Short mmCIF file of C-alpha atoms in Angstrom, two decimals:
data_model
loop_
_atom_site.label_atom_id
_atom_site.label_comp_id
_atom_site.label_asym_id
_atom_site.label_seq_id
_atom_site.Cartn_x
_atom_site.Cartn_y
_atom_site.Cartn_z
CA MET A 1 0.04 -0.03 0.04
CA GLU A 2 1.23 3.50 -0.89
CA TYR A 3 -0.15 6.62 0.74
CA ILE A 4 -1.33 9.45 -1.44
CA VAL A 5 -1.44 12.91 0.26
CA ASP A 6 -3.25 16.16 -0.27
CA ALA A 7 -1.57 19.48 0.41
CA LYS A 8 -2.60 19.70 4.07
CA GLU A 9 -1.35 16.20 4.84
CA ALA A 10 1.95 16.80 3.01
CA LYS A 11 2.54 20.04 4.92
CA GLU A 12 1.76 18.36 8.21
CA ILE A 13 4.20 15.54 7.53
CA ASP A 14 6.82 18.22 6.72
CA ARG A 15 5.97 20.11 9.96
CA ILE A 16 6.16 17.11 12.20
CA SER A 17 9.46 16.04 10.60
CA ILE A 18 11.05 19.45 11.20
CA GLN A 19 9.39 20.89 14.32
CA GLU A 20 8.59 17.81 16.40
CA ILE A 21 11.19 15.20 15.32
CA GLY A 22 13.93 17.76 14.67
CA ILE A 23 15.14 17.12 11.14
CA PRO A 24 16.45 20.50 9.83
CA SER A 25 14.48 21.94 6.98
CA MET A 26 17.72 22.46 5.00
CA VAL A 27 18.53 18.73 5.28
CA LEU A 28 15.18 17.78 3.74
CA MET A 29 15.70 20.41 1.05
CA GLU A 30 19.14 19.11 0.19
CA LYS A 31 17.81 15.55 -0.22
CA ALA A 32 14.94 16.92 -2.40
CA SER A 33 17.34 18.82 -4.60
CA MET A 34 19.62 15.78 -4.88
CA ALA A 35 16.64 13.79 -6.21
CA VAL A 36 15.86 16.46 -8.82
CA ALA A 37 19.50 16.79 -9.91
CA SER A 38 19.95 12.99 -10.07
CA CYS A 39 16.90 12.71 -12.31
CA ILE A 40 18.40 15.23 -14.74
CA MET A 41 21.92 13.84 -14.60
CA ALA A 42 20.57 10.36 -15.40
CA GLU A 43 19.36 11.48 -18.79
CA ALA A 44 21.26 14.68 -19.65
CA ASP A 45 24.74 15.33 -20.93
CA SER A 46 26.77 17.88 -19.06
CA LEU A 47 28.82 18.61 -22.19
CA THR A 48 25.86 19.70 -24.35
CA ASP A 49 22.79 20.31 -22.19
CA ARG A 50 22.20 23.69 -20.58
CA VAL A 51 19.81 23.92 -17.62
CA LEU A 52 17.66 26.78 -16.42
CA ALA A 53 15.96 26.58 -13.05
CA VAL A 54 12.91 28.89 -12.96
CA CYS A 55 12.16 29.42 -9.28
CA GLY A 56 9.61 31.11 -7.07
CA THR A 57 10.45 32.73 -3.75
CA GLY A 58 9.19 29.91 -1.51
CA ASN A 59 10.75 26.65 -0.44
CA ASN A 60 9.87 25.04 -3.78
CA GLY A 61 12.16 27.65 -5.33
CA GLY A 62 14.80 26.74 -2.77
CA ASP A 63 14.70 23.15 -4.00
CA GLY A 64 15.19 24.44 -7.55
CA VAL A 65 18.14 26.67 -6.65
CA ALA A 66 19.79 23.83 -4.67
CA ALA A 67 19.32 21.43 -7.60
CA ALA A 68 20.89 23.97 -9.96
CA ARG A 69 23.92 24.30 -7.64
CA LEU A 70 24.32 20.49 -7.53
CA LEU A 71 24.20 20.39 -11.32
CA LYS A 72 26.79 23.16 -11.51
CA GLU A 73 29.02 21.06 -9.28
CA SER A 74 28.65 18.25 -11.86
CA ASP A 75 29.91 20.56 -14.58
CA PHE A 76 26.50 21.46 -16.12
CA ASP A 77 26.01 24.92 -17.56
CA VAL A 78 23.31 26.11 -15.18
CA SER A 79 21.46 29.39 -14.57
CA VAL A 80 18.74 30.32 -12.11
CA LEU A 81 15.86 32.68 -12.86
CA VAL A 82 13.98 33.87 -9.71
CA LEU A 83 10.43 35.21 -10.20
CA GLY A 84 9.62 37.57 -7.36
CA GLN A 85 11.15 40.04 -5.00
CA LYS A 86 14.16 39.25 -2.80
CA GLU A 87 12.49 40.47 0.33
CA ARG A 88 9.66 37.90 -0.13
CA CYS A 89 12.00 34.91 -0.17
CA THR A 90 11.75 32.35 2.63
CA GLU A 91 14.76 31.98 4.91
CA GLU A 92 15.70 28.64 3.22
CA MET A 93 15.42 30.22 -0.24
CA ARG A 94 17.72 33.07 0.83
CA GLN A 95 20.29 30.57 2.09
CA GLN A 96 20.14 28.54 -1.11
CA ILE A 97 20.68 31.65 -3.25
CA LYS A 98 23.61 32.66 -1.08
CA ILE A 99 25.23 29.25 -1.47
CA ALA A 100 24.57 29.18 -5.18
CA GLU A 101 26.15 32.62 -5.71
CA GLN A 102 29.20 31.58 -3.67
CA LEU A 103 29.62 28.69 -6.17
CA ASN A 104 29.28 30.98 -9.17
CA VAL A 105 25.84 29.87 -10.27
CA PRO A 106 24.37 32.81 -12.27
CA VAL A 107 21.20 34.01 -10.59
CA PHE A 108 18.84 36.35 -12.48
CA TRP A 109 15.84 38.07 -11.00
CA ASP A 110 12.48 39.28 -12.33
CA ASN A 111 10.59 41.18 -9.62
CA LEU A 112 7.44 40.66 -11.76
CA ALA A 113 6.68 44.37 -12.14
CA GLU A 114 4.64 44.82 -15.28
CA ASP A 115 6.27 48.10 -16.46
CA ALA A 116 9.15 48.01 -18.93
CA GLU A 117 11.13 50.61 -16.97
CA ASN A 118 11.74 48.13 -14.14
CA ASN A 119 12.78 45.42 -16.54
CA GLY A 120 14.65 47.16 -19.25
CA VAL A 121 12.76 45.58 -22.19
CA SER A 122 9.61 43.60 -22.72
CA LYS A 123 9.85 40.76 -20.28
CA MET A 124 8.03 38.40 -22.59
CA THR A 125 10.84 38.85 -25.18
CA ILE A 126 13.53 38.12 -22.58
CA THR A 127 11.59 35.07 -21.35
CA GLU A 128 11.24 33.55 -24.78
CA THR A 129 14.84 34.29 -25.72
CA ARG A 130 16.28 33.02 -22.45
CA LEU A 131 14.22 29.80 -22.44
CA ARG A 132 15.36 28.86 -25.93
CA GLU A 133 18.98 29.08 -24.90
CA TYR A 134 18.50 26.12 -22.63
CA SER A 135 17.70 22.42 -23.36
CA ILE A 136 16.27 21.58 -19.92
CA ILE A 137 14.05 23.78 -17.69
CA VAL A 138 13.51 23.09 -14.02
CA ASP A 139 10.08 24.17 -12.88
CA ALA A 140 10.35 25.30 -9.20
CA ILE A 141 7.91 28.28 -9.22
CA PHE A 142 5.04 26.96 -7.12
CA GLY A 143 4.76 23.99 -4.77
CA ILE A 144 1.81 22.15 -3.25
CA GLY A 145 0.51 25.15 -1.38
CA LEU A 146 -0.87 26.91 -4.43
CA ALA A 147 -4.66 27.36 -4.29
CA ARG A 148 -5.25 30.54 -6.32
CA PRO A 149 -5.29 31.05 -10.08
CA VAL A 150 -1.94 31.79 -11.75
CA THR A 151 -2.24 35.06 -13.53
CA GLY A 152 -0.16 37.96 -14.88
CA LYS A 153 3.47 37.70 -15.69
CA ILE A 154 4.00 34.33 -14.05
CA ALA A 155 1.21 32.83 -16.22
CA ARG A 156 3.03 34.22 -19.27
CA TYR A 157 6.28 32.68 -18.09
CA ILE A 158 4.57 29.32 -17.71
CA GLN A 159 3.04 29.66 -21.14
CA ALA A 160 6.42 30.50 -22.62
CA MET A 161 7.98 27.47 -20.86
CA ASN A 162 5.37 25.20 -22.34
CA GLN A 163 5.81 26.66 -25.80
CA SER A 164 9.64 26.44 -25.69
CA GLY A 165 9.67 22.84 -26.72
CA ARG A 166 12.25 22.11 -24.02
CA ASP A 167 12.20 19.22 -21.58
CA ILE A 168 10.70 20.39 -18.28
CA VAL A 169 11.35 18.75 -14.89
CA ALA A 170 8.84 19.82 -12.29
CA VAL A 171 9.84 20.01 -8.60
CA ASP A 172 7.26 18.21 -6.39
CA ILE A 173 4.32 19.23 -8.58
CA PRO A 174 3.93 21.16 -11.88
CA SER A 175 3.37 24.80 -11.11
CA GLY A 176 -0.27 25.71 -11.52
CA ILE A 177 -1.67 22.25 -10.64
CA HIS A 178 -3.84 21.95 -7.53
CA ALA A 179 -2.21 19.38 -5.24
CA ASP A 180 -5.54 18.08 -3.92
CA ASN A 181 -7.54 17.55 -7.02
CA GLY A 182 -5.35 17.97 -10.14
CA LYS A 183 -7.20 21.03 -11.40
CA VAL A 184 -5.40 23.61 -13.54
CA LEU A 185 -5.29 26.92 -11.70
CA GLY A 186 -5.38 29.28 -14.64
CA GLN A 187 -2.11 28.24 -16.30
CA ALA A 188 0.03 25.19 -15.52
CA VAL A 189 3.39 23.74 -16.55
CA HIS A 190 3.40 20.74 -18.85
CA ALA A 191 6.25 18.70 -17.43
CA ARG A 192 7.97 15.68 -18.96
CA VAL A 193 8.96 14.48 -15.56
CA THR A 194 7.81 15.43 -12.08
CA VAL A 195 9.96 14.57 -9.07
CA THR A 196 7.75 14.56 -6.05
CA PHE A 197 8.91 14.08 -2.46
CA GLY A 198 7.98 11.58 0.19
CA ASN A 199 4.49 10.62 -1.08
CA THR A 200 2.55 11.00 -4.32
CA LYS A 201 0.20 14.00 -4.29
CA ARG A 202 -3.46 13.48 -5.30
CA GLY A 203 -3.18 16.12 -7.98
CA LEU A 204 -0.50 14.10 -9.75
CA LEU A 205 -2.85 11.12 -10.14
CA LEU A 206 -6.14 12.86 -10.97
CA TYR A 207 -6.99 14.37 -14.32
CA PRO A 208 -6.02 16.81 -15.70
CA GLY A 209 -3.04 17.07 -13.32
CA MET A 210 -1.85 13.62 -14.31
CA GLU A 211 -1.43 14.73 -17.94
CA TYR A 212 0.57 17.80 -16.87
CA ALA A 213 2.84 15.83 -14.60
CA GLY A 214 4.29 13.47 -17.14
CA GLN A 215 6.36 10.64 -15.58
CA VAL A 216 6.10 10.86 -11.82
CA ILE A 217 9.10 9.88 -9.72
CA VAL A 218 8.48 9.57 -5.98
CA ALA A 219 11.74 10.38 -4.15
CA ASP A 220 12.41 9.42 -0.56
CA ILE A 221 13.94 12.50 1.05
CA GLY A 222 13.88 11.28 4.65
CA PHE A 223 10.46 11.93 6.06
CA PRO A 224 10.30 9.59 9.08
CA GLN A 225 7.60 6.84 9.00
CA LYS A 226 6.53 8.16 12.43
CA ALA A 227 5.52 11.50 10.83
CA VAL A 228 3.54 9.77 8.04
CA ALA A 229 1.87 7.40 10.52
CA GLU A 230 0.85 10.27 12.76
CA VAL A 231 -0.77 12.08 9.85
CA SER A 232 -2.31 8.83 8.54
CA PRO A 233 -3.24 10.05 5.07
CA LYS A 234 -6.78 9.30 3.96
CA ALA A 235 -5.99 8.20 0.45
CA PHE A 236 -3.85 5.29 -0.79
CA THR A 237 -3.19 3.06 -3.79
CA PHE A 238 -1.86 -0.47 -4.19
CA LYS A 239 1.66 -1.26 -5.40
CA LYS A 240 1.79 -4.21 -7.82
CA GLU A 241 4.68 -5.68 -5.86
CA THR A 242 2.63 -5.99 -2.70
CA VAL A 243 -0.99 -6.18 -3.82
CA GLY A 244 -0.90 -9.97 -3.57
CA ASN A 245 -0.62 -9.62 0.25
CA TYR A 246 -4.24 -8.48 0.31
CA LEU A 247 -5.75 -11.50 -1.36
CA PRO A 248 -8.01 -13.70 0.72
CA ASP A 249 -6.21 -16.62 2.37
CA ARG A 250 -6.61 -20.19 1.02
CA LYS A 251 -6.35 -23.11 3.42
CA ARG A 252 -5.15 -26.58 2.53
CA ARG A 253 -7.99 -28.22 4.40
CA SER A 254 -11.02 -26.53 2.87
CA HIS A 255 -14.00 -27.09 0.58
CA LYS A 256 -16.21 -24.91 -1.65
CA GLY A 257 -18.16 -23.77 1.33
CA SER A 258 -14.99 -22.33 2.83
CA TYR A 259 -14.89 -19.61 0.13
CA GLY A 260 -18.52 -18.59 0.09
CA LYS A 261 -21.30 -18.50 -2.50
CA THR A 262 -21.83 -15.44 -4.72
CA LEU A 263 -25.39 -14.89 -5.95
CA VAL A 264 -25.47 -13.01 -9.27
CA ILE A 265 -28.85 -11.53 -10.16
CA ALA A 266 -28.36 -10.35 -13.71
CA GLY A 267 -29.33 -10.64 -17.35
CA SER A 268 -32.57 -9.59 -19.00
CA PRO A 269 -33.79 -11.75 -21.93
CA ASP A 270 -31.44 -10.08 -24.38
CA MET A 271 -28.42 -9.64 -22.06
CA SER A 272 -27.08 -13.11 -21.35
CA GLY A 273 -23.48 -11.88 -21.62
CA ALA A 274 -23.68 -9.60 -18.60
CA CYS A 275 -24.65 -12.35 -16.14
CA TYR A 276 -22.11 -14.73 -17.68
CA LEU A 277 -19.22 -12.23 -17.36
CA ALA A 278 -20.10 -11.32 -13.73
CA ALA A 279 -20.62 -14.91 -12.70
CA LYS A 280 -17.37 -16.19 -14.25
CA ALA A 281 -15.45 -13.26 -12.72
CA ALA A 282 -16.69 -14.21 -9.27
CA TYR A 283 -15.45 -17.76 -9.84
CA ARG A 284 -12.12 -16.48 -11.14
CA MET A 285 -11.59 -14.57 -7.94
CA GLY A 286 -11.84 -17.71 -5.89
CA CYS A 287 -15.34 -17.94 -4.41
CA GLY A 288 -16.48 -21.46 -3.84
CA LEU A 289 -19.83 -21.39 -5.64
CA VAL A 290 -21.75 -19.14 -7.94
CA GLN A 291 -25.53 -19.11 -8.37
CA VAL A 292 -26.95 -17.14 -11.31
CA VAL A 293 -30.51 -15.76 -11.20
CA THR A 294 -31.24 -14.72 -14.79
CA ALA A 295 -34.07 -14.47 -17.33
CA SER A 296 -35.26 -17.91 -18.40
CA GLU A 297 -34.13 -17.15 -21.96
CA ASN A 298 -30.51 -17.09 -20.75
CA ALA A 299 -30.48 -20.42 -18.97
CA VAL A 300 -29.14 -22.52 -21.84
CA VAL A 301 -26.37 -20.04 -22.54
CA ILE A 302 -25.17 -19.96 -18.92
CA ARG A 303 -25.45 -23.73 -18.46
CA THR A 304 -23.37 -24.15 -21.63
CA LYS A 305 -20.72 -21.51 -21.19
CA LEU A 306 -20.42 -21.82 -17.39
CA PRO A 307 -21.46 -25.27 -16.33
CA GLU A 308 -19.92 -24.73 -12.90
CA ALA A 309 -22.72 -22.27 -11.98
CA ILE A 310 -26.12 -23.00 -10.44
CA VAL A 311 -28.80 -21.48 -12.65
CA THR A 312 -32.13 -20.16 -11.42
CA THR A 313 -34.49 -18.34 -13.70
CA TRP A 314 -37.03 -15.54 -13.48
CA SER A 315 -39.82 -14.35 -15.75
CA GLU A 316 -41.28 -10.89 -16.20
CA ALA A 317 -44.17 -11.84 -13.95
CA VAL A 318 -41.82 -12.96 -11.12
CA THR A 319 -44.05 -15.79 -9.90
CA GLN A 320 -44.36 -16.89 -6.25
CA ASP A 321 -42.06 -19.85 -6.91
CA GLU A 322 -39.48 -17.58 -8.56
CA GLU A 323 -39.62 -15.20 -5.63
CA GLU A 324 -39.17 -17.99 -3.14
CA ALA A 325 -36.18 -19.35 -5.12
CA LEU A 326 -34.67 -15.85 -5.16
CA VAL A 327 -35.17 -15.44 -1.41
CA ALA A 328 -33.60 -18.84 -0.77
CA GLY A 329 -30.64 -17.89 -2.89
CA ILE A 330 -30.10 -14.61 -1.01
CA GLN A 331 -30.33 -16.35 2.33
CA SER A 332 -27.72 -18.98 1.38
CA ALA A 333 -25.32 -16.56 -0.31
CA ALA A 334 -22.26 -15.04 1.27
CA ALA A 335 -22.48 -12.10 -1.15
CA VAL A 336 -24.89 -10.74 -3.71
CA VAL A 337 -24.34 -9.00 -7.05
CA ILE A 338 -27.40 -7.44 -8.67
CA GLY A 339 -27.82 -5.35 -11.78
CA PRO A 340 -25.56 -6.31 -14.68
CA GLY A 341 -27.75 -6.42 -17.81
CA LEU A 342 -30.88 -6.71 -15.69
CA GLY A 343 -32.91 -4.13 -17.63
CA GLN A 344 -35.42 -1.76 -16.03
CA SER A 345 -38.66 -3.57 -16.71
CA GLU A 346 -41.34 -4.08 -14.13
CA GLY A 347 -39.96 -7.54 -13.45
CA ALA A 348 -36.44 -6.18 -12.92
CA ASN A 349 -37.81 -3.62 -10.49
CA ARG A 350 -39.56 -6.41 -8.65
CA LEU A 351 -36.26 -8.35 -8.33
CA VAL A 352 -34.55 -5.26 -6.88
CA ASP A 353 -37.44 -4.76 -4.43
CA ILE A 354 -37.28 -8.38 -3.24
CA THR A 355 -33.49 -8.23 -2.87
CA LEU A 356 -33.43 -5.04 -0.94
CA ARG A 357 -36.22 -6.23 1.32
CA GLU A 358 -34.41 -9.42 2.16
CA LEU A 359 -31.09 -7.71 2.64
CA SER A 360 -32.69 -5.28 5.13
CA LYS A 361 -33.16 -8.37 7.36
CA MET A 362 -29.44 -9.31 6.92
CA PRO A 363 -27.52 -6.06 7.40
CA ASN A 364 -24.13 -7.82 7.49
CA LYS A 365 -24.52 -9.51 4.11
CA PRO A 366 -22.58 -7.58 1.45
CA VAL A 367 -24.15 -6.70 -1.90
CA VAL A 368 -22.79 -5.18 -5.11
CA ILE A 369 -25.26 -3.02 -7.02
CA ASP A 370 -24.22 -2.32 -10.60
CA ALA A 371 -25.54 -1.08 -13.93
CA ASP A 372 -29.36 -1.44 -14.14
CA GLY A 373 -29.56 -2.04 -10.43
CA LEU A 374 -28.17 1.50 -10.04
CA ASN A 375 -30.47 2.85 -12.71
CA ILE A 376 -33.50 1.44 -10.86
CA LEU A 377 -32.32 2.94 -7.63
CA SER A 378 -31.70 6.36 -9.17
CA GLY A 379 -35.41 7.19 -9.41
CA ARG A 380 -36.14 6.32 -5.80
CA GLY A 381 -33.95 8.71 -3.84
CA GLU A 382 -32.44 5.87 -1.82
CA TYR A 383 -28.80 6.50 -2.74
CA HIS A 384 -27.81 8.30 0.46
CA THR A 385 -29.63 5.82 2.72
CA LEU A 386 -27.78 2.65 1.73
CA GLY A 387 -25.67 1.31 4.50
CA LYS A 388 -22.23 -0.25 4.94
CA GLN A 389 -23.15 -3.61 3.41
CA PHE A 390 -23.53 -2.03 -0.05
CA VAL A 391 -20.97 -1.55 -2.80
CA LEU A 392 -22.17 0.75 -5.65
CA THR A 393 -20.24 0.70 -8.93
CA PRO A 394 -21.47 3.67 -11.09
CA HIS A 395 -19.80 5.15 -14.13
CA MET A 396 -20.20 8.92 -14.59
CA ARG A 397 -23.62 8.90 -16.17
CA GLU A 398 -25.01 6.47 -13.57
CA MET A 399 -23.55 8.64 -10.82
CA SER A 400 -25.23 11.60 -12.35
CA ARG A 401 -28.58 9.82 -12.20
CA LEU A 402 -27.97 8.73 -8.60
CA THR A 403 -26.99 12.14 -7.31
CA GLY A 404 -28.92 14.47 -9.59
CA LYS A 405 -25.65 16.26 -10.45
CA GLU A 406 -24.43 17.07 -13.94
CA ILE A 407 -21.63 14.89 -15.29
CA ASP A 408 -19.29 17.91 -15.62
CA GLU A 409 -19.84 18.79 -11.97
CA ILE A 410 -19.01 15.21 -10.92
CA SER A 411 -15.95 15.11 -13.10
CA GLU A 412 -14.67 18.41 -11.64
CA ASN A 413 -15.26 17.22 -8.09
CA MET A 414 -14.66 13.46 -8.16
CA ILE A 415 -13.27 13.13 -4.66
CA GLU A 416 -16.01 15.16 -3.02
CA THR A 417 -18.61 13.17 -4.99
CA VAL A 418 -17.27 9.71 -4.10
CA THR A 419 -16.73 10.52 -0.45
CA GLY A 420 -20.12 12.16 0.01
CA GLN A 421 -22.27 9.01 0.32
CA GLN A 422 -23.94 9.59 3.66
CA GLY A 423 -25.20 6.12 4.48
CA GLY A 424 -21.78 4.47 4.65
CA ALA A 425 -21.98 2.49 1.43
CA THR A 426 -18.72 1.96 -0.54
CA VAL A 427 -18.82 3.83 -3.90
CA VAL A 428 -16.74 2.84 -6.86
CA LEU A 429 -16.75 5.84 -9.21
CA LYS A 430 -15.53 4.39 -12.50
CA ASP A 431 -13.54 6.66 -14.81
CA ALA A 432 -10.11 6.79 -16.42
CA ARG A 433 -8.89 7.19 -12.81
CA THR A 434 -11.36 5.14 -10.73
CA LEU A 435 -11.93 6.22 -7.10
CA VAL A 436 -13.30 4.08 -4.25
CA SER A 437 -14.51 5.43 -0.93
CA ASP A 438 -16.60 4.44 2.05
CA GLY A 439 -16.63 8.06 3.25
CA ALA A 440 -13.75 7.54 5.65
CA SER A 441 -10.99 6.20 3.33
CA LEU A 442 -10.16 6.85 -0.29
CA TYR A 443 -8.58 4.46 -2.75
CA ILE A 444 -7.17 6.01 -5.96
CA ASN A 445 -6.63 3.33 -8.63
CA THR A 446 -3.45 3.56 -10.72
CA SER A 447 -3.79 0.29 -12.70
CA GLY A 448 -5.50 -0.24 -16.04
CA ASN A 449 -5.59 1.32 -19.45
CA SER A 450 -7.96 2.34 -22.26
CA GLY A 451 -8.71 -1.25 -23.10
CA LEU A 452 -11.16 -1.27 -20.23
CA ALA A 453 -13.39 1.05 -22.21
CA THR A 454 -15.37 -1.82 -23.69
CA GLY A 455 -18.78 -3.32 -23.19
CA GLY A 456 -18.98 -5.86 -20.35
CA SER A 457 -15.94 -4.54 -18.54
CA GLY A 458 -18.09 -3.24 -15.66
CA ASP A 459 -19.86 -6.62 -15.43
CA VAL A 460 -16.53 -8.33 -14.94
CA LEU A 461 -15.62 -5.81 -12.18
CA SER A 462 -18.87 -6.37 -10.29
CA GLY A 463 -18.23 -10.11 -10.37
CA ILE A 464 -14.64 -9.70 -9.14
CA ILE A 465 -15.84 -7.63 -6.22
CA GLY A 466 -18.61 -10.08 -5.47
CA GLY A 467 -16.23 -12.98 -5.44
CA LEU A 468 -13.92 -11.19 -3.02
CA LEU A 469 -16.82 -10.29 -0.78
CA ALA A 470 -17.98 -13.93 -0.64
CA GLN A 471 -14.58 -14.82 0.80
CA GLY A 472 -15.08 -12.51 3.75
CA MET A 473 -13.47 -9.25 2.68
CA ILE A 474 -15.11 -6.07 3.96
CA PRO A 475 -16.78 -3.99 1.18
CA PHE A 476 -14.22 -1.19 0.95
CA GLN A 477 -11.30 -3.57 0.83
CA ALA A 478 -12.98 -5.87 -1.69
CA ALA A 479 -13.94 -2.93 -3.96
CA SER A 480 -10.46 -1.42 -3.83
CA LEU A 481 -8.64 -4.68 -4.43
CA GLY A 482 -11.14 -5.64 -7.14
CA VAL A 483 -10.59 -2.39 -9.06
CA CYS A 484 -6.83 -2.84 -8.85
CA LEU A 485 -6.91 -6.42 -10.17
CA HIS A 486 -9.38 -5.47 -12.88
CA GLY A 487 -6.90 -2.85 -14.10
CA LEU A 488 -3.93 -5.18 -13.80
CA ALA A 489 -5.73 -7.69 -16.04
CA ALA A 490 -5.97 -5.02 -18.73
CA GLU A 491 -2.30 -4.24 -18.32
CA GLN A 492 -1.45 -7.93 -18.65
CA TYR A 493 -3.40 -8.13 -21.95
CA THR A 494 -1.61 -5.13 -23.44
CA GLU A 495 1.79 -6.72 -22.78
CA LYS A 496 0.98 -8.76 -25.94
CA PHE A 497 -1.79 -6.95 -27.77
CA LEU A 498 -3.07 -3.43 -28.38
CA PRO A 499 -5.87 -2.14 -26.07
CA HIS A 500 -8.04 -1.62 -29.18
CA SER A 501 -8.68 -5.38 -29.47
CA MET A 502 -9.47 -6.19 -25.80
CA LEU A 503 -12.88 -7.66 -24.96
CA ALA A 504 -14.44 -8.00 -21.55
CA GLY A 505 -13.88 -11.79 -21.86
CA ASP A 506 -10.16 -11.13 -22.28
CA ILE A 507 -10.11 -9.54 -18.80
CA LEU A 508 -11.44 -12.83 -17.42
CA GLU A 509 -8.76 -14.79 -19.25
CA MET A 510 -6.00 -12.52 -17.95
CA LEU A 511 -7.07 -12.83 -14.27
CA PRO A 512 -5.32 -16.19 -13.67
CA GLU A 513 -2.05 -14.72 -15.02
CA VAL A 514 -2.41 -11.63 -12.86
CA LEU A 515 -3.09 -13.69 -9.74
CA ALA A 516 -0.10 -15.89 -10.50
CA SER A 517 2.16 -12.87 -10.85
CA ILE A 518 1.15 -11.20 -7.65
CA LYS A 519 0.64 -14.27 -5.40
CA LYS A 520 1.72 -13.89 -1.81
#
């Protein structure tokens, strides 16, 4: 597990490390600058590459000045351009400038006054000319504390940096990107590489910040684990190297009942594929038994393609016998998945009613509601009342129906949306960067690729989560791990093929390979 921090958490880790534990700020700054300089030295040539560090007056600027000084010591042709007034520099920035000047690093200043008299000539001309003299630009203008729009001359500097065509290495976060949500604050630097310190920042993983950050390198600069533990960041992601540690245990002396039964309620008369994909995914994740409740028209398909499953059918009328069979299935299941390809007919609504009624009597039994299950719920105003036993897996449009918010509003405020479910249910908000939250914790998924944008992909995910729930995982953990594995399966596929050709069934076929590669 890898923590992901917002600006407040990152600052608190920094404060505890310096003020309470006693690590000098300049020591942390030196390690940060070494990480930036090492990144540049690993790819650049000191004989031909010239480096310009564009720095603000805060400690992020101090990191940039120190990195420039280290590059100078390694025989790079380096200059520093400071944007701002000397009297506004932090104490650490002043010290770094003093050291750099003692070592003959050229330091230029622009006090950001808009009139030409203060600057000699048009500053925009100087900016463009100066930037094109260098092959590498270090962006150290703003750090994680920025929360206001970038305007005026600094905005023009950033625009000129982006238009220069030079490689840009950002210090901690690209200037102009909000550290908490990845939003562009007026104007932002497009970096090729971002060297961030201690922990990944949320804004580096969320769109559009992710696109501005380029390759993200997380550098250990010496923040003590005690400081991180005391802050206990709310958000995290899984590392592929350790994700296998979170898989449910398998015992030598066990039977199918040891790993639970997943009940999959899915598939209208013309949607046999959805229930098949969800059911097989549950099996692939290791649950002991899968029962499929589907439209009678789908029975032959499921019995043929997935003979391991128990098949129970329903008709549009939902007869008394069918209701009793459904109730019995719910009672005997360890976890329930409802919704994939279910449709929104009167019969489908009746199935949802029966399922919710029975689950209200069993508040500890976990249930995944997906696709048409969510669409049926969206007209009832029940979204915020669903309790901790529920996992909801909406994509953007389904989330819009559930919450009554516009898709653009949800997209702009994904974290607030996914953490705002008041009843305690776990919400899986599916997007290019899927988020999972139970209101208290936040998982930000970093696996997967564009191959997942295919019909049936969500059905597979609901089955994966259902299979993990049946084995005893709590909803938030099962949803987070399921999303990660779902993405890893897509990555596994694209090791051999292009994402264009991936089908939902291919995700199922990749799961055994993924599980083998990450086993404990």
